[in-house]
Short mmCIF file of C-alpha atoms in Angstrom, two decimals:
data_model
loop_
_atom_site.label_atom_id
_atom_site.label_comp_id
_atom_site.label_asym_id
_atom_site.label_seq_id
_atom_site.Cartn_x
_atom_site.Cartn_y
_atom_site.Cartn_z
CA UNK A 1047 -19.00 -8.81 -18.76
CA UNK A 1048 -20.89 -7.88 -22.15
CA UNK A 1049 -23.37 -9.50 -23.87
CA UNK A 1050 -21.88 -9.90 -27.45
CA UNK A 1051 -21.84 -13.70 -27.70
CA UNK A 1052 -23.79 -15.56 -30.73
CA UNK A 1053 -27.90 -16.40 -29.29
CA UNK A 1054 -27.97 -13.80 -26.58
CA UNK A 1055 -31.21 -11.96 -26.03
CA UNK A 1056 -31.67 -8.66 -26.80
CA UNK A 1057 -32.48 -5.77 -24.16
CA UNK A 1058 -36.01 -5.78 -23.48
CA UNK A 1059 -36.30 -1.98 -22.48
CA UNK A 1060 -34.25 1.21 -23.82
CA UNK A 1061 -33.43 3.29 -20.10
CA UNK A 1062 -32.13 6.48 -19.18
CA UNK A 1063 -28.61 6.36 -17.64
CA UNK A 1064 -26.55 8.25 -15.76
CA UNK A 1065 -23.78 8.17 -13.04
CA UNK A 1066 -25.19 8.84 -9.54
CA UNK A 1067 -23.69 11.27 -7.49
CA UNK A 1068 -21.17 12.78 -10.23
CA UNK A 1069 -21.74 15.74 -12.66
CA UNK A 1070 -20.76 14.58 -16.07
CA UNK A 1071 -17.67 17.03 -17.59
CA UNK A 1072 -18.13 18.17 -21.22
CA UNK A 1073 -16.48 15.88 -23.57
CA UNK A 1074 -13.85 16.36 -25.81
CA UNK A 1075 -12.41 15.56 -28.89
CA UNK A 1076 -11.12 12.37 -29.55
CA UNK A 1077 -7.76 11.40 -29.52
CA UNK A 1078 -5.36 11.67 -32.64
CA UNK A 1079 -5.22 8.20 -34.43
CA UNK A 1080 -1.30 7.52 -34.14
CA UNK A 1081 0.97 6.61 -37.03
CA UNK A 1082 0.45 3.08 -36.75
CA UNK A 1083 -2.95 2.27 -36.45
CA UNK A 1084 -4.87 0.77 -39.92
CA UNK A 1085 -7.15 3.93 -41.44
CA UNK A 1086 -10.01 0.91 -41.39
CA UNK A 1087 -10.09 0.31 -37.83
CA UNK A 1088 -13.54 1.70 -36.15
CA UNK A 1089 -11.51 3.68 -33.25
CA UNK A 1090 -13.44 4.68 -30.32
CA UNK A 1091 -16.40 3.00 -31.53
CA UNK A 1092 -18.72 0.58 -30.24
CA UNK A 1093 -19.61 -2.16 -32.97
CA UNK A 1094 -23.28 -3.43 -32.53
CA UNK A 1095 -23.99 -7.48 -32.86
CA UNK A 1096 -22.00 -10.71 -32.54
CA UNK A 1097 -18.94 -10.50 -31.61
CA UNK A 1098 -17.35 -13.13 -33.57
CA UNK A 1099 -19.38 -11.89 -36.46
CA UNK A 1100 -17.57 -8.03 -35.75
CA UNK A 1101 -14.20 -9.90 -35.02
CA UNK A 1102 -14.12 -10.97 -38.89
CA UNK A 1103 -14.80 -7.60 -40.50
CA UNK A 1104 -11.45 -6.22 -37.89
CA UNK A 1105 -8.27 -6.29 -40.04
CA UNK A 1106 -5.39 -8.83 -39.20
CA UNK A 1107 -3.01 -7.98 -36.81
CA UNK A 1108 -4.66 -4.46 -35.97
CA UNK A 1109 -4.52 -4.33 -32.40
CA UNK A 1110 -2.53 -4.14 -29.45
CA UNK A 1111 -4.14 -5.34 -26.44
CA UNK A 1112 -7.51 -7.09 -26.14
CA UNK A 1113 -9.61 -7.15 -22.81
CA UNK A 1114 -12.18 -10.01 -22.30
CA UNK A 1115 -14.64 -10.11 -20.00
CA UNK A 1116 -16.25 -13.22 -21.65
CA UNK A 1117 -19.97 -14.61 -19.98
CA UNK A 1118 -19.02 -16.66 -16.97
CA UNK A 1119 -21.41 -19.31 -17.51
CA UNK A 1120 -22.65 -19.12 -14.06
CA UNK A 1121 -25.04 -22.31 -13.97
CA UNK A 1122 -27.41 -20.24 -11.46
CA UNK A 1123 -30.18 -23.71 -11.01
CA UNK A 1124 -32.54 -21.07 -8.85
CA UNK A 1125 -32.87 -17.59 -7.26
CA UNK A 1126 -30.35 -16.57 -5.05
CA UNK A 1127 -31.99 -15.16 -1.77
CA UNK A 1128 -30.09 -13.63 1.33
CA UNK A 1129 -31.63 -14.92 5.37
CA UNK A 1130 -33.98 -12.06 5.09
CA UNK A 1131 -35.67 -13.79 1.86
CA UNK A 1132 -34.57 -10.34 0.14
CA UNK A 1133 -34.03 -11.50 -3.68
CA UNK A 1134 -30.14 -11.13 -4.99
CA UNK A 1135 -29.47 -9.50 -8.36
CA UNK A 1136 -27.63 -12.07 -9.22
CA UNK A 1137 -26.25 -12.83 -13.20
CA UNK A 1138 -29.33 -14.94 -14.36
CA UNK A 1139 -29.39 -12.95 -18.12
CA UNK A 1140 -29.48 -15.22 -21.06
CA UNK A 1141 -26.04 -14.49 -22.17
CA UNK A 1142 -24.66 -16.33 -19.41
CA UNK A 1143 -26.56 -19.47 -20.23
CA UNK A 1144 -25.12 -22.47 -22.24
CA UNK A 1145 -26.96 -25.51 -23.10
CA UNK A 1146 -23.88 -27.58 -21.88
CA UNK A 1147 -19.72 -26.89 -21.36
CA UNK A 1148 -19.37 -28.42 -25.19
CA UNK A 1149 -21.66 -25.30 -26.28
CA UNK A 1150 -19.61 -23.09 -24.21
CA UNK A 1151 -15.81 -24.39 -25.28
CA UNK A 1152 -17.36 -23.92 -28.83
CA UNK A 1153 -18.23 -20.27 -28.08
CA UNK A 1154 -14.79 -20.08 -26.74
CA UNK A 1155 -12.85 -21.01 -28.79
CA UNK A 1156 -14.39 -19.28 -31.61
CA UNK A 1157 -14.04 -16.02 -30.36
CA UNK A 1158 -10.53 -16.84 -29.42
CA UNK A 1159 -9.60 -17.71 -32.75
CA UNK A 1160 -11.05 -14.21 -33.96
CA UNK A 1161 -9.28 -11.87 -31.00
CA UNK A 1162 -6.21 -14.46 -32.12
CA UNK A 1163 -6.09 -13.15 -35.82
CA UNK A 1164 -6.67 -9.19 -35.30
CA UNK A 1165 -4.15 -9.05 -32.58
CA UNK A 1166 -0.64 -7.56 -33.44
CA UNK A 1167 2.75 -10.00 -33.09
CA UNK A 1168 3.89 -8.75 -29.43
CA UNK A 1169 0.05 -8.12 -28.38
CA UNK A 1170 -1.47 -9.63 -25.59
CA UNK A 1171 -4.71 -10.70 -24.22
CA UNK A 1172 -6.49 -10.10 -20.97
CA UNK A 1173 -9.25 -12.48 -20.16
CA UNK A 1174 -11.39 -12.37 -16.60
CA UNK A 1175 -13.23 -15.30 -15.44
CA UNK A 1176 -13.80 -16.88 -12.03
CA UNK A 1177 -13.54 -20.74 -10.84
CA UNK A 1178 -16.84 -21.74 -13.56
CA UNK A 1179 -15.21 -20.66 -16.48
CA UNK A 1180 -10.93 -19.61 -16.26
CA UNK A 1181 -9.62 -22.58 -16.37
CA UNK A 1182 -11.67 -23.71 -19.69
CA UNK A 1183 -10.57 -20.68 -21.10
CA UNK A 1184 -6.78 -21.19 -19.87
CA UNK A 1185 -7.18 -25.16 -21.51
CA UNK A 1186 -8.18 -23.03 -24.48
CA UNK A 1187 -5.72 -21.16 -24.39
CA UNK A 1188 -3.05 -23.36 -24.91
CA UNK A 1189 -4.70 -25.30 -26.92
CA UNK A 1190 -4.73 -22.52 -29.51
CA UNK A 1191 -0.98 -22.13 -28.95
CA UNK A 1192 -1.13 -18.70 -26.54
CA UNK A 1193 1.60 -18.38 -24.52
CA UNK A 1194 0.37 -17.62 -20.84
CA UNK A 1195 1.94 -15.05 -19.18
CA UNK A 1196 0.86 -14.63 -15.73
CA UNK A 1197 -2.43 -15.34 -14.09
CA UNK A 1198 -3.53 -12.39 -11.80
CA UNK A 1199 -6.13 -12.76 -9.08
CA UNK A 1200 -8.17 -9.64 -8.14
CA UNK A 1201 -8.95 -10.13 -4.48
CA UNK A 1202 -12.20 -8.32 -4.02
CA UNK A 1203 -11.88 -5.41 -1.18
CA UNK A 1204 -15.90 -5.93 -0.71
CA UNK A 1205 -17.04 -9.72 -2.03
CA UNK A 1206 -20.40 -10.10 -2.03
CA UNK A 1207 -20.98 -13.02 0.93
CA UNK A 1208 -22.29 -16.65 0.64
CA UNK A 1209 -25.58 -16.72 1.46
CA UNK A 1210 -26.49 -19.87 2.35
CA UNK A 1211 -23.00 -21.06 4.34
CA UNK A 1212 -22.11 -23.86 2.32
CA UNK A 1213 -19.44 -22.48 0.80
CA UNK A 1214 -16.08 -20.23 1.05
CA UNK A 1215 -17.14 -16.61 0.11
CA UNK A 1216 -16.21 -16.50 -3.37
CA UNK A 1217 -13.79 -13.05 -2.97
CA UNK A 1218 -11.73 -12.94 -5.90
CA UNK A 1219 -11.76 -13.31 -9.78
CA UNK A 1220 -8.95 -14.44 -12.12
CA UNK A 1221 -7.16 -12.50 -15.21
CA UNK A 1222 -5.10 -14.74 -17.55
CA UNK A 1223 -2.38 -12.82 -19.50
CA UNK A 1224 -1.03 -14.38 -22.36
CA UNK A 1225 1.19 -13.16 -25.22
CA UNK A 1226 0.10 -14.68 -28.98
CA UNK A 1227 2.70 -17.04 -28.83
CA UNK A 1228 6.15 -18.16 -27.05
CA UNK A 1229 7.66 -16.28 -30.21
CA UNK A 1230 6.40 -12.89 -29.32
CA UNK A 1231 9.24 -11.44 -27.09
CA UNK A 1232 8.88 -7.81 -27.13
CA UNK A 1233 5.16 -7.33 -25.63
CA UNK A 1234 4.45 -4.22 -23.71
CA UNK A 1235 5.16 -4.20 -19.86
CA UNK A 1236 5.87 -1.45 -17.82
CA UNK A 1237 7.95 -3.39 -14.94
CA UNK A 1238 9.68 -0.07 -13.46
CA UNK A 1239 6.49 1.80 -13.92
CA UNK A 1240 4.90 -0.66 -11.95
CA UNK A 1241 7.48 -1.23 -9.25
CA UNK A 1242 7.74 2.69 -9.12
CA UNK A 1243 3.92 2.99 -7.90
CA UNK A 1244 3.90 0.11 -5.44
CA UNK A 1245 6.62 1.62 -3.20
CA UNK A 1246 10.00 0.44 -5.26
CA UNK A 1247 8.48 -3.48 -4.78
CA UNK A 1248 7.73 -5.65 -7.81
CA UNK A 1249 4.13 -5.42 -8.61
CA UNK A 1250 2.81 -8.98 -7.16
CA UNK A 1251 0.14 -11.01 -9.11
CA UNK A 1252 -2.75 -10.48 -6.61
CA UNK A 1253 -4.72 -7.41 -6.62
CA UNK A 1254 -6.32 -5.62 -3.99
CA UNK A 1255 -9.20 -3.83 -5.40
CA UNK A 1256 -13.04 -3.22 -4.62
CA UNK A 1257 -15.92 -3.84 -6.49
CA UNK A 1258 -17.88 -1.54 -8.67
CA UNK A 1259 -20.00 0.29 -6.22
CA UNK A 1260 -21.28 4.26 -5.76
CA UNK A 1261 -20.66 6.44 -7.74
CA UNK A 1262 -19.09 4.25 -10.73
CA UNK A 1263 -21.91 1.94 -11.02
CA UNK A 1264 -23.82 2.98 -13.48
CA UNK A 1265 -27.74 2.83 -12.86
CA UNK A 1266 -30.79 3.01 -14.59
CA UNK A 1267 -33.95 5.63 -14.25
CA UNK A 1268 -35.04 2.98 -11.72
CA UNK A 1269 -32.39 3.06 -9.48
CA UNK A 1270 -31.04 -0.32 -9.90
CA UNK A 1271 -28.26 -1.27 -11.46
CA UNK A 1272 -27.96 -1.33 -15.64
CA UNK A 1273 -25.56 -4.14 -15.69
CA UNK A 1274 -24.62 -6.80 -13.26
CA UNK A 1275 -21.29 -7.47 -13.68
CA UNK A 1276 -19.87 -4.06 -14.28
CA UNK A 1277 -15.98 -4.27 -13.28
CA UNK A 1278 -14.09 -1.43 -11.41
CA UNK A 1279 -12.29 1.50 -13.50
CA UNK A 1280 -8.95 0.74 -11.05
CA UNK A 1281 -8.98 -2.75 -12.54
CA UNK A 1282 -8.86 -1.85 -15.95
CA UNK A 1283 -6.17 0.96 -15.34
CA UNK A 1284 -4.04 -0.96 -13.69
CA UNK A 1285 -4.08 -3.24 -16.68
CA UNK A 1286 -3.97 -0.63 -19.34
CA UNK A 1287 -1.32 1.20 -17.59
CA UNK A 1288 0.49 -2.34 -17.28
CA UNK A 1289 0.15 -3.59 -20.63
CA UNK A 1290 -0.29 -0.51 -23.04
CA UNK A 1291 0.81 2.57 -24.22
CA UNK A 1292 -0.86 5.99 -25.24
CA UNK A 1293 -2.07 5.48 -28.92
CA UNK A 1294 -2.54 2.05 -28.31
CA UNK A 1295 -5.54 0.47 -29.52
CA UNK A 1296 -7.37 -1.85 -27.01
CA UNK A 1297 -9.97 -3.96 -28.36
CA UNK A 1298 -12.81 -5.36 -25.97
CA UNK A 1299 -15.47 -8.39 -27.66
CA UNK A 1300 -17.95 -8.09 -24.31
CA UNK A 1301 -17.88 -4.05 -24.05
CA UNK A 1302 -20.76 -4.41 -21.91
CA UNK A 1303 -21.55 -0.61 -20.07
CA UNK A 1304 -18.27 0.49 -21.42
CA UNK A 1305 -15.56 0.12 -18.50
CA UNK A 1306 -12.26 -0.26 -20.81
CA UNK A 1307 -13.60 2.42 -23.21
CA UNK A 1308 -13.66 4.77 -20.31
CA UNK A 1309 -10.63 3.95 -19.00
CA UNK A 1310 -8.95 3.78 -22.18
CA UNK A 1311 -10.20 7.23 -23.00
CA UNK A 1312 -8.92 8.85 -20.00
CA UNK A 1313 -5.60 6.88 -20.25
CA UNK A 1314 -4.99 8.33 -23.78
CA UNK A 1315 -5.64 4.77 -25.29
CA UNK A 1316 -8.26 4.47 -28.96
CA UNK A 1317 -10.73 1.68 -28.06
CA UNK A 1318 -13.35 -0.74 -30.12
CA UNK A 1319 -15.46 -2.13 -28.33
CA UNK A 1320 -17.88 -5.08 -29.16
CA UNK A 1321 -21.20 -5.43 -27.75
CA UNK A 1322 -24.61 -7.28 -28.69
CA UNK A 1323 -27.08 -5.69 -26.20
CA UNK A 1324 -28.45 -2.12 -27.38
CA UNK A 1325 -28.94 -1.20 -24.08
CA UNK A 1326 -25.42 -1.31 -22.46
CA UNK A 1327 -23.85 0.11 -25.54
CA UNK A 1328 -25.98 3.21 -25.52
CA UNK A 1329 -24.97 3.45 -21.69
CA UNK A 1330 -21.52 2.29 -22.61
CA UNK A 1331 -21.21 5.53 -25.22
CA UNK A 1332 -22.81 8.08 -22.63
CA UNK A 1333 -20.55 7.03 -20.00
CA UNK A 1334 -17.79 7.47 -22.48
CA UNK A 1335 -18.58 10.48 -23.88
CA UNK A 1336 -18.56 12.34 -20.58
CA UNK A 1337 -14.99 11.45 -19.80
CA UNK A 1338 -12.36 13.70 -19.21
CA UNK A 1339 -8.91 12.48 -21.12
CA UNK A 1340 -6.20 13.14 -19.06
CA UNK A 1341 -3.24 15.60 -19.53
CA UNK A 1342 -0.20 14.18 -21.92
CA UNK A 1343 2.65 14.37 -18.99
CA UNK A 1344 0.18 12.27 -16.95
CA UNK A 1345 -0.25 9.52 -19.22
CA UNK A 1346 3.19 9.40 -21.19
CA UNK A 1347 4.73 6.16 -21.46
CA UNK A 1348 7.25 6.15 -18.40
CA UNK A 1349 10.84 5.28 -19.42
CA UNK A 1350 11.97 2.06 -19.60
CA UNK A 1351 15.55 1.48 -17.39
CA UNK A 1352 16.12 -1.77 -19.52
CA UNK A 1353 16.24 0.28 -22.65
CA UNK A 1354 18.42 3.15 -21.38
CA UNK A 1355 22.06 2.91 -23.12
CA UNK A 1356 24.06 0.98 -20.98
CA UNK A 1357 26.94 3.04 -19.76
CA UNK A 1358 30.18 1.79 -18.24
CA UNK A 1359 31.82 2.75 -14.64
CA UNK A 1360 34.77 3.30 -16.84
CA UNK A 1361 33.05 5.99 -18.99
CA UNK A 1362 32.75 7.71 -16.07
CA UNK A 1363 36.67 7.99 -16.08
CA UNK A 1364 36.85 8.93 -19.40
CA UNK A 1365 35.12 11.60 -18.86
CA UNK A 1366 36.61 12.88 -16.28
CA UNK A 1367 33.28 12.97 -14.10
CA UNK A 1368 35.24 10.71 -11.64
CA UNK A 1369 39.41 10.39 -11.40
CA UNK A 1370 41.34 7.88 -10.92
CA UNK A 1371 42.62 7.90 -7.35
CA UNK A 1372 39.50 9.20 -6.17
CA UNK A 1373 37.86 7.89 -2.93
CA UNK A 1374 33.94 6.75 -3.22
CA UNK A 1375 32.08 6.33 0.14
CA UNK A 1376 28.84 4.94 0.46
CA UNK A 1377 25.89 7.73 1.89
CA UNK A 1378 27.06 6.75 5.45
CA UNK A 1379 30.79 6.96 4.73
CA UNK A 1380 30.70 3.83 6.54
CA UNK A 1381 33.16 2.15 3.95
CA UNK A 1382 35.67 3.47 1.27
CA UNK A 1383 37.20 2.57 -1.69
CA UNK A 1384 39.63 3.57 -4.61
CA UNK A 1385 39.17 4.18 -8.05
CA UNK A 1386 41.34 2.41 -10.11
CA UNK A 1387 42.26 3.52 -14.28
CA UNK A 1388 40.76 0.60 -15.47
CA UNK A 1389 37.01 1.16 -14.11
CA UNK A 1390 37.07 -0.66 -11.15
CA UNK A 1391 37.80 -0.34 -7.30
CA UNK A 1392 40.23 -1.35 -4.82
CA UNK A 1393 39.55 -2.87 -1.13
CA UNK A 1394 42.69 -3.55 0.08
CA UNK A 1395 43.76 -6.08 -1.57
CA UNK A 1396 40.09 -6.82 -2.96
CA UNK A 1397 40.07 -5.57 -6.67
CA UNK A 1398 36.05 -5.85 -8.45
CA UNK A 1399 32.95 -3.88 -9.99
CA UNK A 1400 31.17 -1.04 -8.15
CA UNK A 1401 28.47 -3.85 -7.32
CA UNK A 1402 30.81 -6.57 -6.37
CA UNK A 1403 32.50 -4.27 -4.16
CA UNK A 1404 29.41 -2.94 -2.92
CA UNK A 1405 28.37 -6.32 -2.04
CA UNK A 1406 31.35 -7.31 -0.70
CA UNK A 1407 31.32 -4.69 1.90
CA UNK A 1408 28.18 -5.39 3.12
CA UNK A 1409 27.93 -8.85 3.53
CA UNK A 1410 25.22 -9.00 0.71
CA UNK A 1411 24.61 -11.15 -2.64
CA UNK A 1412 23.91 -8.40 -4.86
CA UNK A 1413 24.41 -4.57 -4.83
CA UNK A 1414 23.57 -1.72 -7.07
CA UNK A 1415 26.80 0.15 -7.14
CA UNK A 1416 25.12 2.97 -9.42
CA UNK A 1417 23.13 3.85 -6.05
CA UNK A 1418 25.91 2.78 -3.74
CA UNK A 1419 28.26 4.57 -4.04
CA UNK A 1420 29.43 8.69 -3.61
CA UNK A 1421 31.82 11.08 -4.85
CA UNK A 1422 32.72 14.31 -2.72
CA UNK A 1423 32.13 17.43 -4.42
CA UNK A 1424 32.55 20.77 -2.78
CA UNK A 1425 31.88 18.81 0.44
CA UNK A 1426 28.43 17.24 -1.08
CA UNK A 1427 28.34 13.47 -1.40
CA UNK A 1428 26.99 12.80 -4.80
CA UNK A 1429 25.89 9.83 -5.95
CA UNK A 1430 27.63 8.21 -9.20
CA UNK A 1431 24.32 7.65 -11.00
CA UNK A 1432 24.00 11.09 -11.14
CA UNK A 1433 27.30 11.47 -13.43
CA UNK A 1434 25.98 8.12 -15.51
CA UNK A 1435 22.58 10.22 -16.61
CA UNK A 1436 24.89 13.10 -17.77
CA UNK A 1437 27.06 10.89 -19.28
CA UNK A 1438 23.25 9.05 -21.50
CA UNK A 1439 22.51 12.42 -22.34
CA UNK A 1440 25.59 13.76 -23.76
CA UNK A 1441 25.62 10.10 -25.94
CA UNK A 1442 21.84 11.46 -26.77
CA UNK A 1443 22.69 14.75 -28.05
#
């Protein structure tokens, strides 16, 4: 959560930061500024002031994904104290405080409207908040004609407890996603990617994650902690990796200590970032500057199976990967079926698609015949999906 919103007190102290525990690698260059980003865009910088005020000098339609870790507006009415009477650095800054919700649906939607105009057609927008503030930012939302996408709840892995037992623990936050409008079909989303890394499952809308703690928190000469709020690198991965591609440019109004820069640097991404408080943005651009960008093979933009060339069983024919008359077993050779001329298979008397078959023979609604079913060769089962890739990258050549 930054600090960049119109009336927010400056830092009252400059401090020496550094990451506890770690050894900071050299940096290195920055990243090449791809094709289509705008020559006037700040990359990888961290704009000083207001952040509505910064939002205006941004060119339209400039960016491709925005982060926004917008003040929470807590309402803290006293000091937070655990049984022991031990104080809790809780979020009591004055960036967080709004003289009433009016003030802060102002402040909303005025920064809204300037993330709005500098993002690109298909971009989207990433906004954090918990139960004080998400769902005045969701009304918002719609109200300036955003098209909501999903809402994602981070359960914390650690939450911080509720110290005085009158309430649930608060242990989890929530991310709206929302395209710029119902219009803007062709956003960035990795589905397979996604589905790939959570053991072949759709990637579900709640997040298990931890908080910031050890050796990512950044701290002060003092030991304590140089901002109180500072969200967890896997968070903002896992929605940079979701959202974006390599090149991309991800734009963040509360920059705060620097968490999507970081991650965006690693991940190959070009960042602005937007942030009123001197203090985090100096330890924002140290923490940045000692990142390590990944290799290109681990950050390339996976391939999408929904943009593949779609490929007929019957090419398969026609190419004489697979003959007509031929027997296809599944990996079991529990059932077995005939290829017919025309591109589909025989039963019996049963006569469908290599995934109605499929289906058919198992006693399922739906099968993926690519995967289903085998071929003998040289007394190897192989599947057919293997023949449909060589039969995409002959149409490629």
């Amino acid at each position: 959560m930054g600090t960049s919103r119109t009336g927010a007190a400056g830092a009252a102290s400059r401090i020496s930061v550094s990451r506890t525990g770690r050894s900071a690698p050299a940096p290195r260059t920055g990243l090449k500024k791809p094709l289509s980003v705008s020559p006037s865009l700040p990359l990888d910088q961290i704009l000083l002031g207001d952040c509505i005020a910064n939002l205006e000098k941004l060119p339209a339609e400039s960016v491709d994904v925005v982060f926004a870790d917008p003040p929470y507006n807590l309402q803290l009415e006293q000091a937070l104290t655990r049984p022991d009477q031990s104080l809790v650095d809780a979020v009591d800054d004055d960036w967080d405080k709004f003289a009433s919700f009016a003030d802060y649906d102002a402040f909303t939607r005025a920064w809204l409207l300037g993330v709005r105009r500098v993002m690109k057609k298909n971009a989207t927008l990433w906004v954090i908040g918990s139960y004080h503030n998400i769902f005045r930012v969701g009304a918002a939302l719609q109200d300036l004609n955003f098209w909501l996408l999903n809402d994602i709840v981070w359960r914390k892995a650690n939450p911080m407890p509720n110290f005085r037992g009158r309430r649930f623990t608060n242990a989890h936050e929530t991310m709206i996603w929302a395209s710029k409008s119902a219009e803007a079909k062709n956003y960035t989303f990795h589905y397979e990617a996604l589905k790939s890394a959570n053991e072949d499952v759709q990637m579900r809308s709640d997040w298990y994650l931890p908080l910031c703690t050890g050796e990512e928190r950044l701290k002060g000469a003092d030991g304590r902690k140089v901002h109180p709020t500072q969200k967890p690198e896997a968070l903002l991965a896992r929605v940079l990796l979701s959202s974006s591609n390599p090149g991309d440019v991800v734009l963040d109004p509360f920059f705060g200590t620097g968490t999507t820069g970081a991650v965006a640097k690693k991940l190959g991404r070009h960042f602005i970032g937007l942030e009123r408080d001197s203090t985090y943005a100096k330890a924002a651009r140290a923490r940045i500057d000692a990142v390590e960008p990944l290799s290109d093979v681990s950050i390339a933009a996976p391939p999408e199976k929904r943009a593949e060339v779609r490929v007929p069983f019957l090419s398969l024919i026609e190419g004489g990967h697979v003959k007509a008359g031929e027997t296809l077993v599944d990996e079991r050779r529990r059932y077995s079926v005939t290829v017919r001329a025309d591109g589909t298979l025989a039963l019996g008397a049963i006569v469908g698609s290599i995934h109605k078959v499929g289906s058919l023979v198992q006693g399922l609604p739906a099968c993926n015949g690519w995967t289903f079913w085998h071929v003998e060769r040289q007394g190897q089962l192989v599947c057919i999906d293997e023949f449909r890739a060589k039969v995409r990258a002959e149409i490629a050549a």
